[in-house]
Amino acid sequence: MTISESTDTAGGQARRVAVVTGASSGIGAATARALARDGYFVVVGARRTDRIDALADEIGGRAMYLDVTDPASVERFAATLDTVHVLVNNAGGAKGLAPIAEANLDDWRWMWETNVVGTLRITKALLPALIASGDGLIVTVTSIAALDTYDNGGGYTSAKHAQGVLHRTLRPELLGKPVRLTEVCPGMVETEFSLVRFEGDAERAEKVYDGLTPLTADDVADVIAFAASRPPHVNLDQIVIKPRDQVDARRNIRTG
């Protein structure tokens, strides 16, 4: 069954369709909920299908396994979507926190494959449907690490810089086509991000947020939903959102 066959309202009108990648937790899950509240039929994709199945049931959407690092998975996912109005590129993450001199090349490859090539795969696959919608929007969740650098974060910051450049390159390439592009660059957000980076070390992950109140996933999701609510002629090119007590990627109230 293609997506258009499952999105009719009670009155027979088709709902606008939003796709959220990396939707099993954190910003992705919060964004799916926010868009669903705004009336979108939300298709959630992630590898942890138990989580996205429950999320889809909660919001009245659809869940489908998606691994953005696997071309076949992306192809199967895209094949079910003949209508897409909003794509939220949220799948990504970090691994490790080592200086470049001690870099783990496998970690670097994973970060580039997930954040950069994964974003490219799903965007390329869904771009025809976004254009055909007549009012498409691509939101790419990068990071302030796409704008700055910090010690021991070379793998992640370089991947996020590349992801940001990929997204920003699309802006002029799509001029004249009915697709808007918004890059959202969050600072410190308390999600599973640090838990993944530190391979499940919860104590180490929690220390990342000591001394300040970080953003929540809902804070970022609200911004994404706002961008999606703008009329077709309004493009919010780039949105940077940080906790009050964070200045940049390196400095916050604790580090000065």
Coordinates of N, CA and C in Angstrom, one line a residue:
M1 N 0.8 -1.2 0.0 CA 0.0 0.0 0.0 C 0.9 1.2 0.0
T2 N 0.6 2.1 -0.9 CA 1.4 3.4 -0.9 C 0.8 4.4 0.1
I3 N 1.5 5.4 0.4 CA 1.1 6.3 1.4 C -0.1 7.0 1.1
S4 N -0.4 7.4 -0.1 CA -1.6 8.1 -0.4 C -2.9 7.4 -0.1
E5 N -2.8 6.0 0.0 CA -4.0 5.2 0.2 C -4.3 5.2 1.7
S6 N -3.5 5.8 2.6 CA -3.8 5.7 4.0 C -3.9 7.1 4.7
T7 N -4.0 8.2 3.9 CA -4.0 9.5 4.5 C -5.2 10.3 4.4
D8 N -6.3 9.7 3.9 CA -7.5 10.5 3.7 C -8.1 10.8 5.1
T9 N -8.7 12.0 5.2 CA -9.4 12.4 6.4 C -10.8 11.9 6.3
A10 N -11.6 12.1 7.3 CA -13.0 11.6 7.3 C -13.8 12.3 6.2
G11 N -13.4 13.5 5.8 CA -14.1 14.2 4.7 C -13.6 13.8 3.3
G12 N -12.6 12.9 3.3 CA -12.1 12.4 2.0 C -10.9 13.2 1.4
Q13 N -10.5 14.2 2.1 CA -9.4 15.0 1.7 C -8.1 14.4 2.1
A14 N -7.0 14.4 1.3 CA -5.7 13.9 1.7 C -5.0 14.8 2.6
R15 N -4.4 14.3 3.7 CA -3.6 15.1 4.6 C -2.2 15.3 4.0
R16 N -1.6 16.3 4.5 CA -0.2 16.5 4.1 C 0.7 15.5 4.8
V17 N 1.7 15.0 4.1 CA 2.5 13.9 4.6 C 3.9 14.4 5.0
A18 N 4.3 14.1 6.2 CA 5.7 14.4 6.7 C 6.4 13.1 6.9
V19 N 7.7 13.1 6.6 CA 8.6 12.0 6.9 C 9.7 12.4 7.9
V20 N 9.9 11.6 8.9 CA 10.9 11.9 9.9 C 11.8 10.8 10.0
T21 N 13.1 11.0 9.8 CA 14.1 9.9 9.9 C 14.7 10.0 11.3
G22 N 15.2 8.9 11.8 CA 15.8 8.8 13.1 C 14.8 9.1 14.2
A23 N 13.6 8.5 14.0 CA 12.4 8.9 14.8 C 12.2 8.0 16.0
S24 N 13.1 7.2 16.3 CA 12.9 6.2 17.4 C 13.0 6.9 18.8
S25 N 13.6 8.1 18.9 CA 13.8 8.7 20.2 C 14.2 10.2 19.9
G26 N 14.3 10.9 21.0 CA 14.9 12.3 21.0 C 14.1 13.2 20.1
I27 N 14.9 14.0 19.3 CA 14.4 15.0 18.5 C 13.4 14.5 17.4
G28 N 13.8 13.3 16.9 CA 13.0 12.7 15.8 C 11.6 12.3 16.3
A29 N 11.5 11.7 17.5 CA 10.2 11.3 18.0 C 9.4 12.5 18.4
A30 N 10.1 13.5 19.0 CA 9.4 14.7 19.4 C 8.8 15.5 18.2
T31 N 9.6 15.5 17.1 CA 9.2 16.2 15.9 C 8.0 15.4 15.3
A32 N 8.0 14.1 15.3 CA 6.9 13.4 14.7 C 5.6 13.7 15.5
R33 N 5.7 13.8 16.8 CA 4.5 14.2 17.6 C 4.0 15.6 17.3
A34 N 5.0 16.5 17.2 CA 4.6 17.9 16.9 C 3.9 18.1 15.6
L35 N 4.5 17.4 14.6 CA 3.9 17.5 13.2 C 2.5 16.8 13.2
A36 N 2.4 15.7 13.9 CA 1.1 15.1 14.0 C 0.0 15.9 14.6
R37 N 0.4 16.7 15.7 CA -0.5 17.6 16.3 C -0.9 18.7 15.4
D38 N -0.1 19.0 14.4 CA -0.4 20.1 13.5 C -1.2 19.5 12.3
G39 N -1.5 18.3 12.3 CA -2.4 17.7 11.3 C -1.7 16.9 10.2
Y40 N -0.4 16.7 10.3 CA 0.3 15.9 9.3 C 0.1 14.4 9.5
F41 N 0.0 13.7 8.4 CA 0.2 12.2 8.5 C 1.7 12.0 8.5
V42 N 2.2 11.4 9.6 CA 3.6 11.3 9.8 C 4.1 9.9 9.5
V43 N 5.1 9.8 8.7 CA 5.8 8.5 8.4 C 7.1 8.5 9.2
V44 N 7.3 7.6 10.1 CA 8.5 7.6 10.9 C 9.4 6.4 10.5
G45 N 10.6 6.7 10.4 CA 11.6 5.7 10.0 C 12.7 5.6 10.9
A46 N 13.2 4.4 11.3 CA 14.3 4.2 12.1 C 14.6 2.7 12.1
R47 N 15.7 2.4 12.8 CA 16.1 0.9 12.8 C 15.4 0.2 14.0
R48 N 15.1 0.9 15.1 CA 14.4 0.3 16.2 C 12.9 0.3 16.0
T49 N 12.5 -0.7 15.3 CA 11.1 -0.8 14.9 C 10.1 -0.9 16.0
D50 N 10.5 -1.5 17.2 CA 9.5 -1.6 18.3 C 9.2 -0.2 18.8
R51 N 10.1 0.7 18.7 CA 9.9 2.1 19.2 C 9.0 2.9 18.2
I52 N 9.3 2.8 16.9 CA 8.6 3.6 16.0 C 7.2 3.0 15.7
D53 N 7.0 1.7 15.9 CA 5.7 1.1 15.8 C 4.8 1.7 16.9
A54 N 5.3 1.8 18.1 CA 4.5 2.4 19.2 C 4.3 3.8 19.0
L55 N 5.2 4.6 18.4 CA 5.1 6.0 18.1 C 4.0 6.2 17.0
A56 N 4.1 5.4 16.0 CA 3.1 5.5 14.9 C 1.7 5.2 15.4
D57 N 1.5 4.2 16.3 CA 0.2 4.0 16.9 C -0.3 5.2 17.7
E58 N 0.6 5.8 18.4 CA 0.3 6.9 19.3 C -0.2 8.1 18.5
I59 N 0.5 8.4 17.3 CA 0.2 9.6 16.6 C -0.7 9.4 15.4
G60 N -1.1 8.1 15.1 CA -1.9 7.8 14.0 C -1.2 7.9 12.7
G61 N 0.1 7.5 12.7 CA 0.9 7.6 11.5 C 1.3 6.2 11.0
R62 N 2.5 6.2 10.3 CA 3.0 4.9 9.8 C 4.5 4.8 10.2
A63 N 4.8 3.6 10.6 CA 6.2 3.3 10.9 C 6.8 2.3 9.9
M64 N 8.1 2.5 9.5 CA 8.7 1.6 8.6 C 10.2 1.6 8.9
Y65 N 10.8 0.4 8.9 CA 12.2 0.2 9.2 C 13.0 1.1 8.2
L66 N 14.0 1.8 8.7 CA 14.8 2.6 7.8 C 16.2 2.7 8.4
D67 N 17.2 2.3 7.6 CA 18.6 2.4 7.9 C 19.2 3.3 6.8
V68 N 19.5 4.5 7.1 CA 19.9 5.5 6.0 C 21.3 5.1 5.5
T69 N 22.0 4.2 6.2 CA 23.3 3.8 5.7 C 23.2 2.6 4.7
D70 N 22.0 2.1 4.5 CA 21.8 1.0 3.6 C 21.0 1.4 2.4
P71 N 21.6 1.4 1.2 CA 20.8 1.8 0.0 C 19.6 1.1 -0.2
A72 N 19.6 -0.2 0.0 CA 18.4 -1.0 -0.2 C 17.3 -0.7 0.7
S73 N 17.6 -0.4 2.0 CA 16.6 0.1 3.0 C 16.0 1.4 2.5
V74 N 16.8 2.3 2.1 CA 16.3 3.6 1.7 C 15.4 3.4 0.4
E75 N 15.8 2.6 -0.5 CA 15.0 2.3 -1.7 C 13.6 1.8 -1.3
R76 N 13.6 0.8 -0.4 CA 12.3 0.2 0.0 C 11.4 1.2 0.7
F77 N 12.0 2.0 1.5 CA 11.3 3.0 2.3 C 10.6 4.0 1.3
A78 N 11.4 4.5 0.4 CA 11.0 5.6 -0.6 C 9.9 5.0 -1.5
A79 N 10.0 3.7 -1.8 CA 9.0 3.1 -2.8 C 7.6 3.2 -2.2
T80 N 7.4 3.3 -0.9 CA 6.0 3.4 -0.4 C 5.5 4.8 -0.3
L81 N 6.3 5.8 -0.7 CA 5.9 7.2 -0.6 C 5.8 7.9 -1.9
D82 N 4.5 7.9 -2.4 CA 4.3 8.6 -3.7 C 3.9 10.1 -3.4
T83 N 3.7 10.4 -2.1 CA 3.4 11.8 -1.7 C 4.2 12.2 -0.5
V84 N 5.0 13.3 -0.6 CA 5.7 13.8 0.6 C 5.7 15.3 0.5
H85 N 5.3 15.9 1.6 CA 5.3 17.4 1.7 C 6.5 17.9 2.5
V86 N 6.8 17.1 3.6 CA 7.9 17.6 4.5 C 8.8 16.4 4.7
L87 N 10.1 16.6 4.6 CA 11.1 15.6 5.0 C 12.0 16.2 6.1
V88 N 12.0 15.5 7.2 CA 12.9 16.0 8.3 C 14.1 15.0 8.4
N89 N 15.2 15.4 8.0 CA 16.5 14.6 8.0 C 17.0 14.8 9.4
N90 N 16.7 13.8 10.3 CA 17.1 13.8 11.7 C 18.1 12.7 12.0
A91 N 18.1 11.6 11.2 CA 19.0 10.5 11.5 C 20.5 10.9 11.5
G92 N 21.2 10.5 12.5 CA 22.6 10.9 12.6 C 23.1 10.5 14.0
G93 N 24.3 11.1 14.3 CA 24.8 10.8 15.7 C 26.3 11.0 15.7
A94 N 26.8 10.7 16.9 CA 28.3 10.8 17.1 C 28.8 9.6 17.8
K95 N 30.1 9.3 17.6 CA 30.7 8.2 18.2 C 32.1 8.6 18.7
G96 N 32.4 8.4 20.0 CA 33.7 8.7 20.5 C 34.0 10.2 20.7
L97 N 35.0 10.5 21.4 CA 35.4 11.8 21.7 C 36.9 11.8 21.9
A98 N 37.6 11.6 20.8 CA 39.1 11.4 20.8 C 39.7 12.5 20.0
P99 N 40.9 12.9 20.3 CA 41.7 13.9 19.5 C 42.0 13.2 18.1
I100 N 42.2 14.1 17.2 CA 42.5 13.6 15.8 C 43.7 12.6 15.8
A101 N 44.7 12.9 16.6 CA 45.9 12.0 16.7 C 45.5 10.6 17.1
E102 N 44.4 10.4 17.8 CA 44.0 9.1 18.3 C 42.7 8.7 17.6
A103 N 42.4 9.3 16.5 CA 41.0 9.0 15.9 C 40.8 7.5 15.6
N104 N 39.6 7.1 15.9 CA 39.1 5.8 15.5 C 38.5 5.9 14.1
L105 N 39.1 5.3 13.1 CA 38.6 5.5 11.7 C 37.3 4.9 11.5
D106 N 37.0 3.8 12.2 CA 35.6 3.2 12.1 C 34.6 4.1 12.6
D107 N 34.9 4.8 13.7 CA 33.9 5.8 14.3 C 33.7 7.0 13.3
W108 N 34.8 7.4 12.7 CA 34.7 8.5 11.7 C 33.9 8.0 10.5
R109 N 34.1 6.8 10.0 CA 33.3 6.3 8.8 C 31.8 6.2 9.2
W110 N 31.5 5.8 10.4 CA 30.1 5.7 10.8 C 29.5 7.0 10.8
M111 N 30.2 8.0 11.4 CA 29.6 9.4 11.5 C 29.4 10.0 10.1
W112 N 30.3 9.8 9.2 CA 30.1 10.3 7.8 C 29.1 9.6 7.1
E113 N 29.0 8.3 7.2 CA 28.0 7.5 6.5 C 26.6 7.8 7.0
T114 N 26.5 8.0 8.3 CA 25.2 8.2 8.9 C 24.7 9.7 8.6
N115 N 25.5 10.6 9.0 CA 25.1 12.0 9.0 C 25.1 12.6 7.6
V116 N 26.1 12.2 6.8 CA 26.3 12.9 5.5 C 25.7 12.0 4.3
V117 N 26.2 10.9 4.1 CA 25.7 10.0 3.0 C 24.3 9.6 3.3
G118 N 23.9 9.3 4.5 CA 22.6 9.0 4.8 C 21.6 10.1 4.5
T119 N 21.9 11.3 4.8 CA 21.1 12.4 4.5 C 21.0 12.6 3.0
L120 N 22.1 12.4 2.3 CA 22.1 12.4 0.8 C 21.1 11.4 0.2
R121 N 21.3 10.1 0.7 CA 20.4 9.0 0.2 C 19.0 9.3 0.3
I122 N 18.5 9.7 1.5 CA 17.1 9.8 1.7 C 16.5 11.1 1.0
T123 N 17.3 12.1 1.0 CA 16.9 13.4 0.3 C 16.8 13.1 -1.2
K124 N 17.8 12.5 -1.8 CA 17.8 12.2 -3.2 C 16.6 11.3 -3.6
A125 N 16.3 10.3 -2.7 CA 15.2 9.4 -3.0 C 13.8 10.1 -2.9
L126 N 13.7 11.0 -2.0 CA 12.3 11.6 -1.8 C 12.2 13.0 -2.6
L127 N 13.2 13.5 -3.2 CA 13.2 14.8 -3.8 C 12.1 14.9 -4.9
P128 N 12.0 13.9 -5.8 CA 10.9 14.0 -6.8 C 9.5 14.1 -6.2
A129 N 9.2 13.4 -5.1 CA 7.9 13.5 -4.4 C 7.8 14.9 -3.8
L130 N 8.8 15.4 -3.2 CA 8.7 16.7 -2.6 C 8.5 17.8 -3.6
I131 N 9.1 17.7 -4.8 CA 8.9 18.7 -5.8 C 7.5 18.6 -6.4
A132 N 7.0 17.3 -6.6 CA 5.7 17.1 -7.1 C 4.6 17.5 -6.2
S133 N 4.9 17.7 -4.9 CA 3.9 18.1 -4.0 C 3.4 19.5 -4.2
G134 N 4.2 20.3 -4.9 CA 3.9 21.7 -5.1 C 4.2 22.6 -3.9
D135 N 4.5 22.1 -2.8 CA 4.9 22.8 -1.6 C 5.7 21.9 -0.7
G136 N 6.9 21.7 -1.1 CA 7.8 20.8 -0.3 C 8.6 21.5 0.7
L137 N 9.1 20.8 1.7 CA 10.0 21.4 2.7 C 11.0 20.3 3.2
I138 N 12.3 20.7 3.1 CA 13.3 19.8 3.6 C 13.9 20.4 4.9
V139 N 13.8 19.8 6.0 CA 14.4 20.3 7.2 C 15.6 19.3 7.5
T140 N 16.8 19.8 7.7 CA 17.9 19.0 8.0 C 18.4 19.5 9.4
V141 N 18.4 18.5 10.3 CA 18.8 18.8 11.7 C 20.3 18.6 11.7
T142 N 21.1 19.6 11.7 CA 22.5 19.5 11.8 C 22.9 19.7 13.3
S143 N 23.6 20.8 13.6 CA 24.1 21.1 14.9 C 24.9 22.3 14.9
I144 N 25.1 22.9 16.1 CA 26.1 24.0 16.1 C 27.5 23.5 15.7
A145 N 27.6 22.2 15.8 CA 28.9 21.6 15.3 C 29.0 21.7 13.8
A146 N 28.0 22.1 13.1 CA 28.1 22.3 11.7 C 28.6 23.7 11.4
L147 N 28.7 24.5 12.5 CA 29.1 25.9 12.3 C 30.4 26.2 13.1
D148 N 30.8 25.3 13.9 CA 31.9 25.5 14.9 C 32.7 24.2 15.0
T149 N 33.8 24.3 15.8 CA 34.6 23.1 16.1 C 34.8 23.1 17.6
Y150 N 35.2 21.9 18.1 CA 35.6 21.8 19.5 C 36.6 20.7 19.6
D151 N 37.5 20.8 20.6 CA 38.5 19.8 20.9 C 37.9 18.4 21.0
N152 N 38.6 17.4 20.3 CA 38.3 16.0 20.4 C 37.0 15.7 19.7
G153 N 36.4 16.6 18.9 CA 35.2 16.4 18.2 C 35.3 16.4 16.7
G154 N 36.5 16.2 16.2 CA 36.8 16.4 14.8 C 35.9 15.5 13.9
G155 N 35.7 14.3 14.3 CA 34.9 13.4 13.5 C 33.5 13.8 13.3
Y156 N 32.9 14.3 14.4 CA 31.5 14.7 14.4 C 31.4 16.1 13.8
T157 N 32.2 17.0 14.1 CA 32.1 18.4 13.6 C 32.4 18.4 12.1
S158 N 33.3 17.5 11.6 CA 33.6 17.5 10.2 C 32.4 16.9 9.4
A159 N 31.7 15.9 10.0 CA 30.6 15.3 9.4 C 29.4 16.2 9.4
K160 N 29.2 17.0 10.5 CA 28.1 17.9 10.5 C 28.3 19.1 9.6
H161 N 29.6 19.6 9.5 CA 29.9 20.6 8.5 C 29.5 20.1 7.1
A162 N 29.9 18.9 6.8 CA 29.6 18.4 5.5 C 28.1 18.2 5.3
Q163 N 27.4 17.8 6.3 CA 25.9 17.6 6.2 C 25.3 19.0 5.9
G164 N 25.8 20.0 6.7 CA 25.3 21.4 6.5 C 25.5 21.9 5.1
V165 N 26.7 21.7 4.6 CA 27.1 22.1 3.2 C 26.2 21.4 2.2
L166 N 25.9 20.1 2.4 CA 25.0 19.4 1.5 C 23.7 20.1 1.5
H167 N 23.1 20.3 2.6 CA 21.8 21.0 2.7 C 21.8 22.4 2.1
R168 N 22.9 23.2 2.4 CA 22.9 24.5 1.9 C 23.1 24.6 0.4
T169 N 23.8 23.6 -0.2 CA 24.0 23.5 -1.6 C 22.7 23.3 -2.3
L170 N 21.8 22.6 -1.7 CA 20.4 22.3 -2.3 C 19.6 23.6 -2.5
R171 N 19.9 24.6 -1.6 CA 19.1 25.8 -1.6 C 19.2 26.5 -3.0
P172 N 20.3 26.8 -3.5 CA 20.4 27.4 -4.9 C 20.0 26.4 -6.0
E173 N 20.4 25.2 -5.8 CA 20.1 24.2 -6.8 C 18.6 24.0 -7.0
L174 N 17.8 24.3 -6.0 CA 16.3 24.1 -6.1 C 15.6 25.4 -6.3
L175 N 16.3 26.5 -6.6 CA 15.6 27.8 -6.9 C 14.7 27.6 -8.1
G176 N 13.5 28.1 -8.0 CA 12.5 28.0 -9.0 C 11.6 26.7 -8.9
K177 N 12.0 25.9 -8.0 CA 11.2 24.7 -7.7 C 10.4 24.9 -6.4
P178 N 9.3 24.3 -6.2 CA 8.5 24.5 -5.0 C 8.9 23.7 -3.8
V179 N 10.2 23.9 -3.4 CA 10.7 23.2 -2.2 C 11.5 24.2 -1.4
R180 N 11.1 24.3 -0.1 CA 11.9 25.2 0.8 C 12.9 24.3 1.6
L181 N 13.9 25.0 2.1 CA 14.9 24.3 2.9 C 15.3 25.0 4.2
T182 N 15.2 24.3 5.3 CA 15.5 24.9 6.6 C 16.5 24.0 7.3
E183 N 17.6 24.6 7.7 CA 18.6 23.9 8.5 C 18.4 24.3 9.9
V184 N 18.3 23.3 10.8 CA 18.1 23.6 12.2 C 19.4 23.1 12.9
C185 N 20.0 24.1 13.7 CA 21.3 23.8 14.3 C 21.2 23.9 15.8
P186 N 20.9 22.8 16.5 CA 20.8 22.8 17.9 C 22.1 22.8 18.6
G187 N 22.1 23.4 19.8 CA 23.2 23.3 20.7 C 23.0 22.0 21.6
M188 N 23.3 22.1 22.8 CA 23.2 21.0 23.7 C 21.7 20.6 24.0
V189 N 21.4 19.4 23.6 CA 20.0 18.8 23.8 C 20.1 17.6 24.6
E190 N 19.4 17.4 25.7 CA 19.5 16.2 26.5 C 18.6 15.1 25.9
T191 N 19.2 14.3 25.1 CA 18.6 13.1 24.5 C 19.5 11.9 24.7
E192 N 19.4 10.9 23.8 CA 20.2 9.7 23.9 C 21.6 10.0 23.2
F193 N 21.7 11.2 22.6 CA 22.9 11.5 21.8 C 24.2 11.2 22.6
S194 N 24.4 11.6 23.8 CA 25.6 11.4 24.5 C 25.8 9.9 24.9
L195 N 24.6 9.3 25.2 CA 24.6 7.9 25.5 C 25.2 7.0 24.4
V196 N 24.8 7.4 23.2 CA 25.3 6.7 22.0 C 26.8 7.0 21.8
R197 N 27.1 8.3 21.9 CA 28.5 8.7 21.7 C 29.5 8.0 22.7
F198 N 29.0 7.7 23.9 CA 29.9 7.1 24.9 C 29.5 5.6 25.1
E199 N 28.9 5.0 24.1 CA 28.7 3.6 24.0 C 27.9 3.1 25.3
G200 N 26.9 3.8 25.7 CA 26.1 3.3 26.8 C 26.5 3.7 28.2
D201 N 27.6 4.5 28.3 CA 28.1 4.9 29.6 C 27.2 6.0 30.1
A202 N 26.2 5.7 30.9 CA 25.2 6.7 31.3 C 25.8 7.7 32.2
E203 N 26.7 7.4 33.1 CA 27.3 8.3 34.0 C 28.1 9.4 33.3
R204 N 28.9 8.9 32.3 CA 29.6 9.9 31.5 C 28.7 10.8 30.6
A205 N 27.7 10.2 30.1 CA 26.7 10.9 29.3 C 26.0 12.0 30.1
E206 N 25.6 11.7 31.4 CA 24.9 12.7 32.2 C 25.8 13.9 32.6
K207 N 27.1 13.6 32.7 CA 28.0 14.7 33.1 C 28.1 15.8 32.0
V208 N 27.8 15.4 30.8 CA 27.9 16.4 29.7 C 27.0 17.6 30.0
Y209 N 25.9 17.4 30.7 CA 24.9 18.5 30.9 C 25.0 19.1 32.3
D210 N 26.0 18.7 33.1 CA 26.2 19.2 34.5 C 26.3 20.7 34.4
G211 N 25.6 21.4 35.3 CA 25.8 22.8 35.5 C 25.0 23.7 34.7
L212 N 24.1 23.2 33.8 CA 23.3 24.0 33.0 C 22.0 23.3 32.6
T213 N 21.0 24.0 32.2 CA 19.8 23.4 31.7 C 19.8 23.3 30.2
P214 N 20.0 22.0 29.7 CA 20.1 21.9 28.2 C 18.7 22.0 27.6
L215 N 18.7 22.1 26.3 CA 17.5 22.1 25.5 C 16.8 20.7 25.7
T216 N 15.5 20.6 25.4 CA 14.9 19.3 25.4 C 14.6 19.0 23.9
A217 N 14.2 17.8 23.6 CA 13.8 17.4 22.3 C 12.6 18.2 21.8
D218 N 11.7 18.4 22.8 CA 10.5 19.2 22.4 C 10.8 20.6 22.0
D219 N 11.8 21.2 22.7 CA 12.2 22.6 22.3 C 12.6 22.7 20.8
V220 N 13.4 21.7 20.3 CA 13.8 21.7 18.9 C 12.6 21.3 18.0
A221 N 11.8 20.3 18.5 CA 10.6 19.9 17.7 C 9.7 21.1 17.4
D222 N 9.5 21.9 18.5 CA 8.6 23.1 18.3 C 9.1 24.0 17.2
V223 N 10.4 24.2 17.1 CA 11.0 25.1 16.1 C 10.8 24.5 14.7
I224 N 11.0 23.1 14.6 CA 10.8 22.5 13.3 C 9.3 22.6 12.9
A225 N 8.4 22.4 13.8 CA 7.0 22.5 13.5 C 6.6 23.9 13.1
F226 N 7.2 24.9 13.7 CA 7.0 26.3 13.3 C 7.5 26.5 11.9
A227 N 8.6 26.0 11.5 CA 9.1 26.2 10.2 C 8.2 25.5 9.2
A228 N 7.7 24.4 9.5 CA 6.7 23.7 8.6 C 5.4 24.4 8.5
S229 N 5.1 25.3 9.4 CA 3.8 26.0 9.4 C 3.8 27.2 8.6
R230 N 5.0 27.7 8.1 CA 5.1 28.9 7.4 C 4.5 28.7 6.0
P231 N 4.0 29.8 5.4 CA 3.4 29.7 4.1 C 4.4 29.4 3.0
P232 N 4.0 29.0 1.8 CA 5.0 28.5 0.8 C 6.0 29.5 0.4
H233 N 5.7 30.8 0.5 CA 6.7 31.8 0.0 C 7.7 32.2 1.1
V234 N 7.6 31.6 2.3 CA 8.5 32.0 3.4 C 9.5 30.8 3.6
N235 N 10.8 31.2 3.5 CA 11.9 30.2 3.7 C 12.7 30.6 4.9
L236 N 12.7 29.8 6.0 CA 13.6 30.0 7.1 C 14.9 29.2 6.8
D237 N 15.9 29.9 6.3 CA 17.1 29.3 5.8 C 17.8 28.5 6.9
Q238 N 18.1 29.2 8.0 CA 18.9 28.5 9.1 C 18.5 29.0 10.4
I239 N 18.3 28.1 11.4 CA 17.8 28.4 12.7 C 18.8 27.8 13.7
V240 N 19.4 28.7 14.5 CA 20.4 28.2 15.5 C 19.7 28.3 16.9
I241 N 19.6 27.2 17.6 CA 19.0 27.2 18.9 C 19.9 26.6 20.0
K242 N 20.1 27.3 21.0 CA 21.1 26.9 22.1 C 20.4 27.2 23.5
P243 N 20.9 26.4 24.5 CA 20.5 26.8 25.8 C 21.0 28.2 26.2
R244 N 20.4 28.8 27.1 CA 20.8 30.2 27.5 C 22.3 30.2 27.9
D245 N 22.7 29.1 28.6 CA 24.1 29.1 29.2 C 25.1 28.5 28.3
Q246 N 24.8 28.4 27.0 CA 25.8 27.9 26.1 C 26.1 29.0 25.0
V247 N 27.4 29.3 24.9 CA 27.8 30.3 24.0 C 28.0 29.8 22.6
D248 N 28.9 28.7 22.5 CA 29.2 28.1 21.2 C 29.5 26.6 21.5
A249 N 30.1 26.0 20.5 CA 30.3 24.5 20.7 C 31.3 24.2 21.8
R250 N 32.1 25.2 22.2 CA 33.1 24.9 23.2 C 32.8 25.5 24.6
R251 N 32.1 26.6 24.6 CA 32.0 27.3 25.9 C 30.5 27.4 26.4
N252 N 30.4 27.1 27.7 CA 29.1 27.3 28.3 C 29.4 27.8 29.7
I253 N 28.4 27.8 30.6 CA 28.6 28.4 31.9 C 29.6 27.7 32.7
R254 N 29.8 26.4 32.4 CA 30.8 25.6 33.2 C 32.2 25.8 32.8
T255 N 32.4 25.9 31.5 CA 33.8 26.0 31.0 C 34.3 27.4 30.8
G256 N 33.4 28.4 30.7 CA 33.8 29.8 30.6 C 34.2 30.1 29.2

